[in-house]
mmCIF file of C-alpha atoms in Angstrom:
data_model
loop_
_atom_site.group_PDB
_atom_site.id
_atom_site.type_symbol
_atom_site.label_atom_id
_atom_site.label_comp_id
_atom_site.label_asym_id
_atom_site.label_seq_id
_atom_site.Cartn_x
_atom_site.Cartn_y
_atom_site.Cartn_z
ATOM 1 C CA MET A 64 0.000 0.000 0.000
ATOM 2 C CA SER A 65 1.418 3.335 -1.044
ATOM 3 C CA ALA A 66 1.335 6.582 0.947
ATOM 4 C CA ASN A 67 -2.017 7.490 2.420
ATOM 5 C CA LEU A 68 -4.260 9.747 0.415
ATOM 6 C CA THR A 69 -5.071 13.335 1.199
ATOM 7 C CA ILE A 70 -8.633 14.201 0.215
ATOM 8 C CA LEU A 71 -10.225 17.643 0.273
ATOM 9 C CA VAL A 72 -13.976 17.679 0.903
ATOM 10 C CA GLY A 73 -15.646 20.985 0.090
ATOM 11 C CA ASP A 74 -19.280 21.370 1.139
ATOM 12 C CA ASP A 75 -21.007 24.038 3.218
ATOM 13 C CA SER A 76 -22.895 21.332 5.109
ATOM 14 C CA ILE A 77 -21.023 19.707 7.979
ATOM 15 C CA LEU A 78 -23.408 16.766 7.664
ATOM 16 C CA ALA A 79 -22.750 16.282 3.941
ATOM 17 C CA ARG A 80 -18.984 16.417 4.612
ATOM 18 C CA LYS A 81 -19.295 13.833 7.373
ATOM 19 C CA GLN A 82 -21.433 11.492 5.269
ATOM 20 C CA LEU A 83 -19.052 11.675 2.321
ATOM 21 C CA LYS A 84 -15.983 11.177 4.510
ATOM 22 C CA ASP A 85 -17.635 8.166 6.174
ATOM 23 C CA VAL A 86 -18.187 6.549 2.781
ATOM 24 C CA ILE A 87 -14.678 7.350 1.529
ATOM 25 C CA THR A 88 -13.208 5.850 4.704
ATOM 26 C CA LYS A 89 -14.883 2.536 3.886
ATOM 27 C CA PHE A 90 -12.947 2.239 0.647
ATOM 28 C CA THR A 91 -9.575 3.791 1.486
ATOM 29 C CA THR A 92 -6.850 3.200 4.055
ATOM 30 C CA ASP A 93 -6.443 5.967 6.638
ATOM 31 C CA PRO A 94 -7.060 8.913 4.346
ATOM 32 C CA THR A 95 -6.220 12.418 5.572
ATOM 33 C CA PHE A 96 -9.180 14.739 5.140
ATOM 34 C CA ILE A 97 -9.164 18.466 4.641
ATOM 35 C CA ASP A 98 -12.519 20.218 5.103
ATOM 36 C CA ALA A 99 -13.641 23.336 3.302
ATOM 37 C CA SER A 100 -17.028 24.965 3.834
ATOM 38 C CA ASN A 101 -17.085 27.211 0.773
ATOM 39 C CA GLY A 102 -15.494 27.504 -2.668
ATOM 40 C CA GLN A 103 -12.864 30.062 -1.680
ATOM 41 C CA GLU A 104 -11.745 27.999 1.298
ATOM 42 C CA ALA A 105 -11.436 24.979 -1.021
ATOM 43 C CA ILE A 106 -9.185 26.937 -3.401
ATOM 44 C CA ASP A 107 -7.000 28.249 -0.578
ATOM 45 C CA LYS A 108 -6.651 24.859 1.063
ATOM 46 C CA TYR A 109 -5.933 23.166 -2.257
ATOM 47 C CA LYS A 110 -3.031 25.539 -2.899
ATOM 48 C CA GLU A 111 -1.686 24.927 0.607
ATOM 49 C CA SER A 112 -1.723 21.164 0.600
ATOM 50 C CA HIS A 113 -2.187 19.834 -2.951
ATOM 51 C CA PRO A 114 -4.495 16.957 -2.015
ATOM 52 C CA ASP A 115 -4.688 13.821 -4.173
ATOM 53 C CA LEU A 116 -8.393 14.202 -4.768
ATOM 54 C CA VAL A 117 -11.028 16.892 -4.290
ATOM 55 C CA PHE A 118 -14.787 16.533 -3.814
ATOM 56 C CA LEU A 119 -16.761 19.759 -4.255
ATOM 57 C CA ASP A 120 -20.416 20.679 -3.832
ATOM 58 C CA ILE A 121 -21.790 23.242 -6.312
ATOM 59 C CA VAL A 122 -24.140 25.405 -4.239
ATOM 60 C CA MET A 123 -21.915 26.994 -1.602
ATOM 61 C CA PRO A 124 -21.630 30.479 -0.108
ATOM 62 C CA ILE A 125 -18.889 33.010 -1.043
ATOM 63 C CA LYS A 126 -17.810 31.059 -4.120
ATOM 64 C CA ASP A 127 -19.672 28.184 -5.769
ATOM 65 C CA GLY A 128 -18.096 24.834 -6.549
ATOM 66 C CA ILE A 129 -17.820 25.277 -10.302
ATOM 67 C CA SER A 130 -15.950 28.594 -9.990
ATOM 68 C CA ALA A 131 -13.683 26.860 -7.492
ATOM 69 C CA VAL A 132 -12.999 24.041 -9.993
ATOM 70 C CA GLY A 133 -11.914 26.608 -12.581
ATOM 71 C CA GLU A 134 -9.551 28.363 -10.190
ATOM 72 C CA ILE A 135 -8.026 25.175 -8.841
ATOM 73 C CA ILE A 136 -7.446 23.817 -12.364
ATOM 74 C CA GLY A 137 -5.989 27.227 -13.288
ATOM 75 C CA ALA A 138 -3.451 26.838 -10.502
ATOM 76 C CA ASP A 139 -2.861 23.100 -11.029
ATOM 77 C CA PRO A 140 -4.070 21.565 -14.309
ATOM 78 C CA THR A 141 -3.462 18.049 -12.912
ATOM 79 C CA ALA A 142 -5.938 18.519 -10.019
ATOM 80 C CA LYS A 143 -8.452 15.693 -9.702
ATOM 81 C CA ILE A 144 -11.800 17.208 -8.798
ATOM 82 C CA VAL A 145 -15.148 15.486 -8.516
ATOM 83 C CA ILE A 146 -18.397 17.425 -8.173
ATOM 84 C CA VAL A 147 -20.908 16.103 -5.627
ATOM 85 C CA SER A 148 -24.196 17.939 -5.935
ATOM 86 C CA SER A 149 -27.962 17.622 -5.810
ATOM 87 C CA VAL A 150 -28.153 19.978 -8.793
ATOM 88 C CA GLY A 151 -27.291 17.315 -11.355
ATOM 89 C CA THR A 152 -28.695 18.964 -14.463
ATOM 90 C CA GLN A 153 -27.131 18.525 -17.910
ATOM 91 C CA GLU A 154 -26.156 22.177 -17.853
ATOM 92 C CA GLN A 155 -24.370 21.931 -14.494
ATOM 93 C CA LEU A 156 -22.655 18.744 -15.598
ATOM 94 C CA LYS A 157 -21.453 20.462 -18.752
ATOM 95 C CA ARG A 158 -20.211 23.506 -16.822
ATOM 96 C CA ALA A 159 -18.409 21.286 -14.332
ATOM 97 C CA ILE A 160 -16.664 19.246 -17.030
ATOM 98 C CA GLU A 161 -15.759 22.389 -18.986
ATOM 99 C CA ALA A 162 -14.259 23.896 -15.843
ATOM 100 C CA GLY A 163 -12.097 20.787 -15.482
ATOM 101 C CA ALA A 164 -13.988 18.449 -13.128
ATOM 102 C CA LYS A 165 -13.294 14.766 -13.728
ATOM 103 C CA ASP A 166 -16.593 13.331 -12.546
ATOM 104 C CA PHE A 167 -20.008 14.169 -11.141
ATOM 105 C CA ILE A 168 -21.908 12.450 -8.318
ATOM 106 C CA GLN A 169 -25.615 13.198 -7.917
ATOM 107 C CA LYS A 170 -26.774 13.602 -4.315
ATOM 108 C CA PRO A 171 -28.039 11.739 -2.359
ATOM 109 C CA ILE A 172 -24.713 9.933 -2.677
ATOM 110 C CA ARG A 173 -24.621 6.180 -3.116
ATOM 111 C CA GLU A 174 -21.694 4.195 -1.809
ATOM 112 C CA ASP A 175 -21.084 2.420 -5.119
ATOM 113 C CA GLN A 176 -20.833 5.752 -6.942
ATOM 114 C CA VAL A 177 -18.205 6.989 -4.517
ATOM 115 C CA GLN A 178 -16.351 3.679 -4.766
ATOM 116 C CA ASN A 179 -16.352 3.867 -8.580
ATOM 117 C CA VAL A 180 -15.044 7.403 -8.515
ATOM 118 C CA LEU A 181 -12.287 6.447 -6.067
ATOM 119 C CA ASN A 182 -11.321 3.520 -8.298
ATOM 120 C CA SER A 183 -11.267 5.534 -11.482
ATOM 121 C CA GLN A 184 -9.500 8.578 -10.030
ATOM 122 C CA ILE A 185 -6.904 7.039 -7.798
ATOM 123 C CA GLY A 186 -7.104 3.358 -8.714
ATOM 124 C CA ASP A 187 -4.896 1.023 -6.690
ATOM 125 C CA ARG A 188 -3.760 3.851 -4.433
ATOM 126 C CA SER A 189 -7.038 3.578 -2.560
ATOM 127 C CA MET B 113 -49.330 8.767 -1.049
ATOM 128 C CA TYR B 114 -52.955 7.958 -0.071
ATOM 129 C CA ALA B 115 -52.683 7.945 3.718
ATOM 130 C CA GLN B 116 -51.186 11.406 3.856
ATOM 131 C CA PHE B 117 -54.165 13.042 2.202
ATOM 132 C CA PHE B 118 -56.847 10.960 3.906
ATOM 133 C CA GLY B 119 -56.085 12.899 7.096
ATOM 134 C CA SER B 120 -56.660 16.257 5.469
ATOM 135 C CA TYR B 121 -59.794 14.881 3.789
ATOM 136 C CA LEU B 122 -61.176 13.965 7.230
ATOM 137 C CA LEU B 123 -60.455 17.480 8.508
ATOM 138 C CA ASN B 124 -61.954 18.973 5.393
ATOM 139 C CA LYS B 125 -65.188 17.053 6.040
ATOM 140 C CA ASP B 126 -65.156 18.068 9.720
ATOM 141 C CA ALA B 127 -65.178 14.362 10.539
ATOM 142 C CA VAL B 128 -62.433 14.739 13.139
ATOM 143 C CA SER B 129 -60.732 17.606 14.965
ATOM 144 C CA PRO B 130 -57.085 18.555 14.327
ATOM 145 C CA GLU B 131 -56.268 17.365 17.877
ATOM 146 C CA GLN B 132 -57.842 13.954 17.252
ATOM 147 C CA LEU B 133 -55.961 13.654 13.981
ATOM 148 C CA THR B 134 -52.639 14.598 15.558
ATOM 149 C CA THR B 135 -53.178 12.103 18.364
ATOM 150 C CA ALA B 136 -54.077 9.355 15.883
ATOM 151 C CA ILE B 137 -50.975 10.053 13.772
ATOM 152 C CA ALA B 138 -48.763 9.900 16.848
ATOM 153 C CA ARG B 139 -50.218 6.456 17.627
ATOM 154 C CA LEU B 140 -49.836 5.041 14.124
ATOM 155 C CA SER B 141 -46.434 3.470 14.628
ATOM 156 C CA ASP B 142 -47.689 1.063 17.279
ATOM 157 C CA THR B 143 -50.999 0.191 15.633
ATOM 158 C CA HIS B 144 -51.701 -2.757 13.386
ATOM 159 C CA ILE B 145 -54.452 -3.051 10.852
ATOM 160 C CA LYS B 146 -57.388 -5.203 11.905
ATOM 161 C CA LEU B 147 -59.198 -7.727 9.779
ATOM 162 C CA GLY B 148 -62.526 -5.977 10.338
ATOM 163 C CA THR B 149 -61.257 -2.702 8.919
ATOM 164 C CA LEU B 150 -59.905 -4.531 5.878
ATOM 165 C CA ALA B 151 -63.147 -6.475 5.360
ATOM 166 C CA MET B 152 -65.121 -3.253 5.466
ATOM 167 C CA HIS B 153 -62.776 -1.560 3.043
ATOM 168 C CA LYS B 154 -63.065 -4.415 0.565
ATOM 169 C CA GLY B 155 -66.836 -4.341 0.891
ATOM 170 C CA TYR B 156 -66.919 -7.925 2.213
ATOM 171 C CA MET B 157 -68.563 -6.858 5.457
ATOM 172 C CA THR B 158 -70.697 -3.901 6.508
ATOM 173 C CA ALA B 159 -69.829 -1.646 9.429
ATOM 174 C CA SER B 160 -72.592 -3.153 11.562
ATOM 175 C CA GLU B 161 -71.393 -6.707 10.863
ATOM 176 C CA VAL B 162 -67.877 -5.683 11.904
ATOM 177 C CA ASP B 163 -69.246 -4.056 15.060
ATOM 178 C CA GLU B 164 -71.213 -7.194 15.857
ATOM 179 C CA VAL B 165 -68.198 -9.494 15.433
ATOM 180 C CA CYS B 166 -66.070 -7.166 17.587
ATOM 181 C CA PHE B 167 -68.763 -7.288 20.253
ATOM 182 C CA LEU B 168 -68.918 -11.099 20.065
ATOM 183 C CA GLN B 169 -65.155 -11.231 20.430
ATOM 184 C CA THR B 170 -65.524 -9.745 23.911
ATOM 185 C CA ARG B 171 -67.694 -12.721 24.951
ATOM 186 C CA GLU B 172 -66.240 -15.606 22.953
ATOM 187 C CA ASP B 173 -62.568 -16.426 22.965
ATOM 188 C CA LYS B 174 -62.333 -16.668 19.192
ATOM 189 C CA ARG B 175 -60.607 -14.837 16.427
ATOM 190 C CA PHE B 176 -62.339 -12.245 14.313
ATOM 191 C CA GLY B 177 -62.111 -14.380 11.158
ATOM 192 C CA GLU B 178 -63.486 -17.433 12.934
ATOM 193 C CA ILE B 179 -66.608 -15.618 14.166
ATOM 194 C CA ALA B 180 -67.145 -13.883 10.834
ATOM 195 C CA LEU B 181 -67.065 -17.279 9.067
ATOM 196 C CA GLU B 182 -69.477 -18.859 11.575
ATOM 197 C CA ARG B 183 -71.943 -16.048 11.059
ATOM 198 C CA ASN B 184 -71.551 -16.229 7.288
ATOM 199 C CA TYR B 185 -70.360 -12.630 7.159
ATOM 200 C CA LEU B 186 -67.268 -13.782 5.310
ATOM 201 C CA PHE B 187 -66.553 -16.642 2.892
ATOM 202 C CA GLU B 188 -63.414 -18.727 3.231
ATOM 203 C CA ASP B 189 -61.881 -17.295 0.061
ATOM 204 C CA GLN B 190 -62.636 -13.732 1.198
ATOM 205 C CA LEU B 191 -60.916 -14.397 4.505
ATOM 206 C CA GLU B 192 -57.903 -15.801 2.706
ATOM 207 C CA ASP B 193 -57.839 -12.788 0.438
ATOM 208 C CA LEU B 194 -57.930 -10.440 3.443
ATOM 209 C CA LEU B 195 -55.170 -12.285 5.224
ATOM 210 C CA LYS B 196 -52.779 -12.006 2.340
ATOM 211 C CA SER B 197 -53.831 -8.632 0.936
ATOM 212 C CA GLN B 198 -51.760 -5.540 1.285
ATOM 213 C CA ASN B 199 -53.909 -2.863 2.814
ATOM 214 C CA PRO B 200 -53.839 0.739 1.679
ATOM 215 C CA ASP B 201 -52.077 2.736 4.356
ATOM 216 C CA TYR B 202 -54.874 5.222 4.963
ATOM 217 C CA LEU B 203 -56.963 2.445 6.522
ATOM 218 C CA LEU B 204 -54.693 2.361 9.530
ATOM 219 C CA LEU B 205 -55.292 6.044 10.210
ATOM 220 C CA GLY B 206 -59.056 5.517 9.936
ATOM 221 C CA GLN B 207 -58.944 2.517 12.233
ATOM 222 C CA THR B 208 -56.870 4.392 14.823
ATOM 223 C CA LEU B 209 -59.500 7.146 14.863
ATOM 224 C CA VAL B 210 -62.203 4.504 15.410
ATOM 225 C CA ASP B 211 -60.196 2.951 18.252
ATOM 226 C CA MET B 212 -59.876 6.395 19.833
ATOM 227 C CA GLY B 213 -63.633 6.892 19.595
ATOM 228 C CA ALA B 214 -63.285 9.845 17.222
ATOM 229 C CA LEU B 215 -65.198 7.980 14.498
ATOM 230 C CA SER B 216 -67.614 5.064 14.436
ATOM 231 C CA ASN B 217 -67.119 2.186 12.007
ATOM 232 C CA THR B 218 -70.210 3.355 10.128
ATOM 233 C CA GLU B 219 -68.748 6.837 9.722
ATOM 234 C CA LEU B 220 -65.402 5.429 8.638
ATOM 235 C CA GLU B 221 -67.098 3.202 6.087
ATOM 236 C CA SER B 222 -68.797 6.107 4.358
ATOM 237 C CA LEU B 223 -65.749 8.385 4.634
ATOM 238 C CA MET B 224 -63.587 5.742 2.949
ATOM 239 C CA VAL B 225 -66.084 5.459 0.103
ATOM 240 C CA GLY B 226 -66.224 9.256 -0.186
ATOM 241 C CA TYR B 227 -62.450 9.570 -0.225
ATOM 242 C CA GLN B 228 -62.081 6.899 -2.899
ATOM 243 C CA ASP B 229 -64.823 8.425 -5.049
ATOM 244 C CA GLU B 230 -63.558 11.958 -4.768
ATOM 245 C CA ASN B 231 -60.074 10.927 -5.746
ATOM 246 C CA GLU B 232 -61.055 8.180 -8.179
ATOM 247 C CA LEU B 233 -58.726 5.808 -6.431
ATOM 248 C CA GLU B 234 -58.335 2.366 -7.912
ATOM 249 C CA GLU B 235 -60.466 -0.345 -6.357
ATOM 250 C CA SER B 236 -57.517 -2.605 -5.775
ATOM 251 C CA PRO B 237 -55.314 -1.043 -3.146
ATOM 252 C CA GLU B 238 -52.495 -3.488 -3.848
ATOM 253 C CA GLU B 239 -51.505 -1.519 -6.892
ATOM 254 C CA GLU B 240 -48.939 1.167 -6.408
ATOM 255 C CA ALA B 241 -50.326 4.636 -6.721
ATOM 256 C CA ASN B 242 -49.356 5.811 -10.146
ATOM 257 C CA ILE B 243 -47.771 9.169 -10.685
ATOM 258 C CA GLU B 244 -50.750 10.820 -12.368
ATOM 259 C CA GLU B 245 -53.099 9.670 -9.631
ATOM 260 C CA THR B 246 -50.846 11.055 -6.923
ATOM 261 C CA SER B 247 -50.388 14.291 -8.785
ATOM 262 C CA ALA B 248 -54.160 14.674 -9.202
ATOM 263 C CA LEU B 249 -54.592 13.977 -5.493
ATOM 264 C CA ILE B 250 -52.152 16.747 -4.624
ATOM 265 C CA GLU B 251 -53.724 19.144 -7.110
ATOM 266 C CA ARG B 252 -57.162 18.556 -5.577
ATOM 267 C CA PHE B 253 -55.739 18.970 -2.079
ATOM 268 C CA PHE B 254 -54.623 22.506 -2.931
ATOM 269 C CA GLU B 255 -57.803 23.320 -4.863
ATOM 270 C CA ASN B 256 -59.968 22.170 -1.950
ATOM 271 C CA SER B 257 -57.901 24.365 0.334
ATOM 272 C CA GLY B 258 -58.626 27.394 -1.858
ATOM 273 C CA LYS B 259 -55.009 27.553 -3.002
ATOM 274 C CA PRO B 260 -54.856 26.255 -6.594
ATOM 275 C CA LEU B 261 -51.288 25.952 -7.819
ATOM 276 C CA SER B 262 -49.560 26.817 -11.068
ATOM 277 C CA GLU B 263 -48.004 23.989 -13.075
ATOM 278 C CA HIS B 264 -44.501 24.616 -11.705
ATOM 279 C CA SER B 265 -45.673 25.052 -8.115
ATOM 280 C CA LEU B 266 -47.659 21.843 -8.404
ATOM 281 C CA MET B 267 -44.579 19.999 -9.598
ATOM 282 C CA TYR B 268 -42.683 21.581 -6.740
ATOM 283 C CA MET B 269 -45.214 20.396 -4.142
ATOM 284 C CA ASN B 270 -45.401 16.945 -5.728
ATOM 285 C CA LEU B 271 -41.689 16.662 -5.233
ATOM 286 C CA VAL B 272 -41.932 17.975 -1.646
ATOM 287 C CA PHE B 273 -44.313 15.163 -0.707
ATOM 288 C CA ASN B 274 -42.253 12.564 -2.559
ATOM 289 C CA ASN B 275 -39.066 13.710 -0.886
ATOM 290 C CA LEU B 276 -40.718 13.709 2.534
ATOM 291 C CA VAL B 277 -41.716 10.091 1.913
ATOM 292 C CA ARG B 278 -38.259 9.258 0.574
ATOM 293 C CA PHE B 279 -36.035 11.021 3.107
ATOM 294 C CA ILE B 280 -38.118 11.504 6.290
ATOM 295 C CA GLY B 281 -40.923 8.947 6.224
ATOM 296 C CA GLU B 282 -44.419 8.425 4.887
ATOM 297 C CA ASP B 283 -46.175 8.789 8.244
ATOM 298 C CA PHE B 284 -47.233 12.405 7.773
ATOM 299 C CA THR B 285 -50.416 14.307 7.105
ATOM 300 C CA PRO B 286 -50.406 17.748 5.512
ATOM 301 C CA LEU B 287 -52.998 20.199 6.783
ATOM 302 C CA ALA B 288 -54.551 22.817 4.524
ATOM 303 C CA PRO B 289 -52.109 25.508 3.346
ATOM 304 C CA VAL B 290 -52.512 28.778 5.228
ATOM 305 C CA PRO B 291 -52.039 32.031 3.291
ATOM 306 C CA CYS B 292 -49.643 34.128 5.275
ATOM 307 C CA ASN B 293 -48.216 37.652 5.020
ATOM 308 C CA GLU B 294 -46.195 37.594 8.185
ATOM 309 C CA TYR B 295 -44.688 34.499 9.724
ATOM 310 C CA SER B 296 -43.118 34.070 13.167
ATOM 311 C CA THR B 297 -40.225 31.663 12.947
ATOM 312 C CA THR B 298 -39.073 29.088 15.472
ATOM 313 C CA TYR B 299 -36.064 27.428 13.879
ATOM 314 C CA CYS B 300 -36.335 28.281 10.234
ATOM 315 C CA VAL B 301 -34.135 27.441 7.254
ATOM 316 C CA THR B 302 -34.843 28.872 3.807
ATOM 317 C CA GLN B 303 -33.411 28.612 0.310
ATOM 318 C CA ALA B 304 -34.025 30.891 -2.658
ATOM 319 C CA ILE B 305 -34.528 29.606 -6.196
ATOM 320 C CA SER B 306 -34.164 31.999 -9.102
ATOM 321 C CA GLY B 307 -34.442 31.892 -12.875
ATOM 322 C CA PRO B 308 -37.530 30.826 -14.866
ATOM 323 C CA VAL B 309 -39.096 29.923 -11.496
ATOM 324 C CA THR B 310 -38.529 32.319 -8.627
ATOM 325 C CA LEU B 311 -39.496 31.215 -5.175
ATOM 326 C CA THR B 312 -38.094 30.782 -1.714
ATOM 327 C CA SER B 313 -38.962 27.731 0.291
ATOM 328 C CA GLY B 314 -38.296 27.000 3.911
ATOM 329 C CA VAL B 315 -38.855 24.598 6.749
ATOM 330 C CA ASP B 316 -39.584 25.790 10.246
ATOM 331 C CA MET B 317 -39.988 23.697 13.390
ATOM 332 C CA GLU B 318 -39.461 23.510 17.138
ATOM 333 C CA PRO B 319 -35.931 22.455 18.139
ATOM 334 C CA ASP B 320 -37.110 19.080 19.513
ATOM 335 C CA VAL B 321 -39.006 18.398 16.287
ATOM 336 C CA ALA B 322 -35.856 19.346 14.367
ATOM 337 C CA ILE B 323 -33.873 16.759 16.351
ATOM 338 C CA SER B 324 -36.292 13.991 15.308
ATOM 339 C CA PHE B 325 -36.499 15.274 11.732
ATOM 340 C CA ALA B 326 -32.703 15.358 11.475
ATOM 341 C CA SER B 327 -32.316 11.897 13.041
ATOM 342 C CA ARG B 328 -34.532 10.458 10.342
ATOM 343 C CA TYR B 329 -32.945 12.451 7.530
ATOM 344 C CA ALA B 330 -29.330 11.743 8.450
ATOM 345 C CA LYS B 331 -30.073 8.217 9.735
ATOM 346 C CA MET B 332 -28.199 9.128 12.903
ATOM 347 C CA GLU B 333 -29.478 9.334 16.473
ATOM 348 C CA PHE B 334 -29.308 12.949 17.597
ATOM 349 C CA ASP B 335 -30.287 13.774 21.157
ATOM 350 C CA GLU B 336 -29.517 17.468 21.266
ATOM 351 C CA PHE B 337 -29.879 20.382 18.919
ATOM 352 C CA ASP B 338 -26.396 20.744 17.463
ATOM 353 C CA GLU B 339 -24.748 21.802 14.210
ATOM 354 C CA TYR B 340 -25.539 18.436 12.610
ATOM 355 C CA VAL B 341 -29.226 18.925 13.307
ATOM 356 C CA SER B 342 -29.271 22.383 11.733
ATOM 357 C CA ALA B 343 -27.148 21.067 8.828
ATOM 358 C CA SER B 344 -29.694 18.271 8.305
ATOM 359 C CA LEU B 345 -32.517 20.784 7.835
ATOM 360 C CA GLU B 346 -30.433 22.773 5.369
ATOM 361 C CA ASP B 347 -29.353 19.587 3.585
ATOM 362 C CA PHE B 348 -32.896 18.340 3.210
ATOM 363 C CA LEU B 349 -33.985 21.636 1.676
ATOM 364 C CA ASN B 350 -30.924 21.849 -0.553
ATOM 365 C CA LEU B 351 -31.316 18.257 -1.727
ATOM 366 C CA HIS B 352 -34.999 18.738 -2.428
ATOM 367 C CA ASN B 353 -34.429 21.988 -4.336
ATOM 368 C CA GLY B 354 -31.553 20.403 -6.231
ATOM 369 C CA LEU B 355 -33.836 17.590 -7.338
ATOM 370 C CA PHE B 356 -36.416 20.219 -8.315
ATOM 371 C CA SER B 357 -33.805 21.892 -10.511
ATOM 372 C CA VAL B 358 -33.055 18.508 -12.112
ATOM 373 C CA ASN B 359 -36.780 18.041 -12.831
ATOM 374 C CA MET B 360 -37.084 21.557 -14.259
ATOM 375 C CA SER B 361 -34.174 20.815 -16.522
ATOM 376 C CA ASN B 362 -35.414 17.384 -17.606
ATOM 377 C CA ILE B 363 -39.083 18.259 -18.088
ATOM 378 C CA TYR B 364 -39.016 21.915 -19.180
ATOM 379 C CA SER B 365 -35.395 22.306 -20.314
ATOM 380 C CA GLU B 366 -35.142 25.257 -17.963
ATOM 381 C CA GLU B 367 -32.247 25.952 -15.620
ATOM 382 C CA VAL B 368 -32.939 27.453 -12.233
ATOM 383 C CA SER B 369 -30.221 28.475 -9.830
ATOM 384 C CA LEU B 370 -30.084 27.989 -6.098
ATOM 385 C CA ASP B 371 -28.693 30.157 -3.336
ATOM 386 C CA PRO B 372 -27.095 28.314 -0.438
ATOM 387 C CA PRO B 373 -29.677 27.474 2.244
ATOM 388 C CA LYS B 374 -29.604 29.784 5.246
ATOM 389 C CA HIS B 375 -30.882 29.946 8.786
ATOM 390 C CA GLU B 376 -33.346 32.824 9.210
ATOM 391 C CA GLU B 377 -32.188 34.888 12.172
ATOM 392 C CA ASP B 378 -35.197 37.182 11.943
ATOM 393 C CA PRO B 379 -38.029 36.211 14.305
ATOM 394 C CA THR B 380 -40.593 37.481 11.782
ATOM 395 C CA LEU B 381 -40.626 36.942 8.027
ATOM 396 C CA GLN B 382 -42.597 39.240 5.737
ATOM 397 C CA LEU B 383 -44.163 37.134 2.996
ATOM 398 C CA THR B 384 -45.768 38.049 -0.316
ATOM 399 C CA ASP B 385 -49.516 37.726 -0.980
ATOM 400 C CA SER B 386 -49.288 34.431 -2.837
ATOM 401 C CA SER B 387 -47.150 32.791 -0.144
ATOM 402 C CA PHE B 388 -48.432 30.084 2.128
ATOM 403 C CA VAL B 389 -47.459 27.928 5.068
ATOM 404 C CA LEU B 390 -48.240 24.232 5.020
ATOM 405 C CA PRO B 391 -48.298 22.450 8.383
ATOM 406 C CA ILE B 392 -47.170 18.839 8.012
ATOM 407 C CA ILE B 393 -47.876 16.605 10.985
ATOM 408 C CA TYR B 394 -45.489 13.792 11.819
ATOM 409 C CA PRO B 395 -45.777 11.569 14.895
ATOM 410 C CA PHE B 396 -42.767 13.465 16.322
ATOM 411 C CA GLY B 397 -44.266 16.908 15.753
ATOM 412 C CA THR B 398 -45.247 19.462 13.149
ATOM 413 C CA VAL B 399 -43.007 20.661 10.345
ATOM 414 C CA TYR B 400 -44.046 23.948 8.756
ATOM 415 C CA LEU B 401 -43.238 24.222 5.081
ATOM 416 C CA LEU B 402 -43.029 27.794 3.752
ATOM 417 C CA LEU B 403 -43.490 28.584 0.111
ATOM 418 C CA ILE B 404 -42.748 32.222 -0.614
ATOM 419 C CA MET B 405 -43.719 33.181 -4.164
#
């Protein structure tokens, strides 16, 4: 098993962050989590710690998730960002992908979706 | 979705008082459907036959089905059918009200017929309520309450009831929507939707009700009002409105945008003329849904 993963979870809801982290923990070995409660905080914390994977909600105060994707990708084009949102419309999906997101999970999250994303984004490192 | 609206139908007909209804709903979780109620619903037995068998049960140590067969009130195949049939969930509410003494079996019998007729419900309760039927039920609920809804608002409310069933539980009864210009909040969370549809929706409830609501939503046992409880209320609203935006996009190809949900600090909210508050009774308490349009 290689070095433990660092995963940034950006959501304004403490409950949504907890639920997502609980699911991720089931499929990874001792991940290190970084919490962000809005888009700007996610950008700042990404730049500080360059996590292996980022999960971002769309609807957040101060700066929304899709703007945050654009800024993070602007700073680091190799960033792996997955959008986790209840607003899973075609338009939002398109905007997220155009901004540089790698995947999109529709809330309410299902464990198998999170597992698939972990497998496809970080593969055997999980 | 039938049980939910049977309660408001009973209120609408002045058959029971709001207090009786609330008490009955709170008792639902530890009540089981009785054979007599089912037999009456299926039209196999009349209310007076059911009453008679119940009376006989107090003197003879026999089961309901046994006595009903002896008296030729039921045939063997009818009894078998009753024993294996899935009962519509609104029967349980009716039966609880009879047990409480709020209704007689005779009154329940005619109210059930009236409810089925008014809503053109299928004879066979085993069948899942189809989407159109449920939607028509909800539309009539608002019309009967003097608050007819636009197409988008109707879709919105349809989704509210579906999401309550999906994320909180089906054991609720909505009361008639109350038009409201000024609303005093308890613990209130709102979220604004803008774009082709502009509205703000909210949920408001007592802190102890919020604890139960959140425990169900998050599938966690909360015993005090903490940040997870308030986050659960916001999450529910945000998830529901997100799913509404997905529906708007899929059905009407229209994109709405959402503001983050927020806790209303103000003790009084000023609402527009077309706004309303919908009290939704759960066994754990009342959730007030605000629709500000």
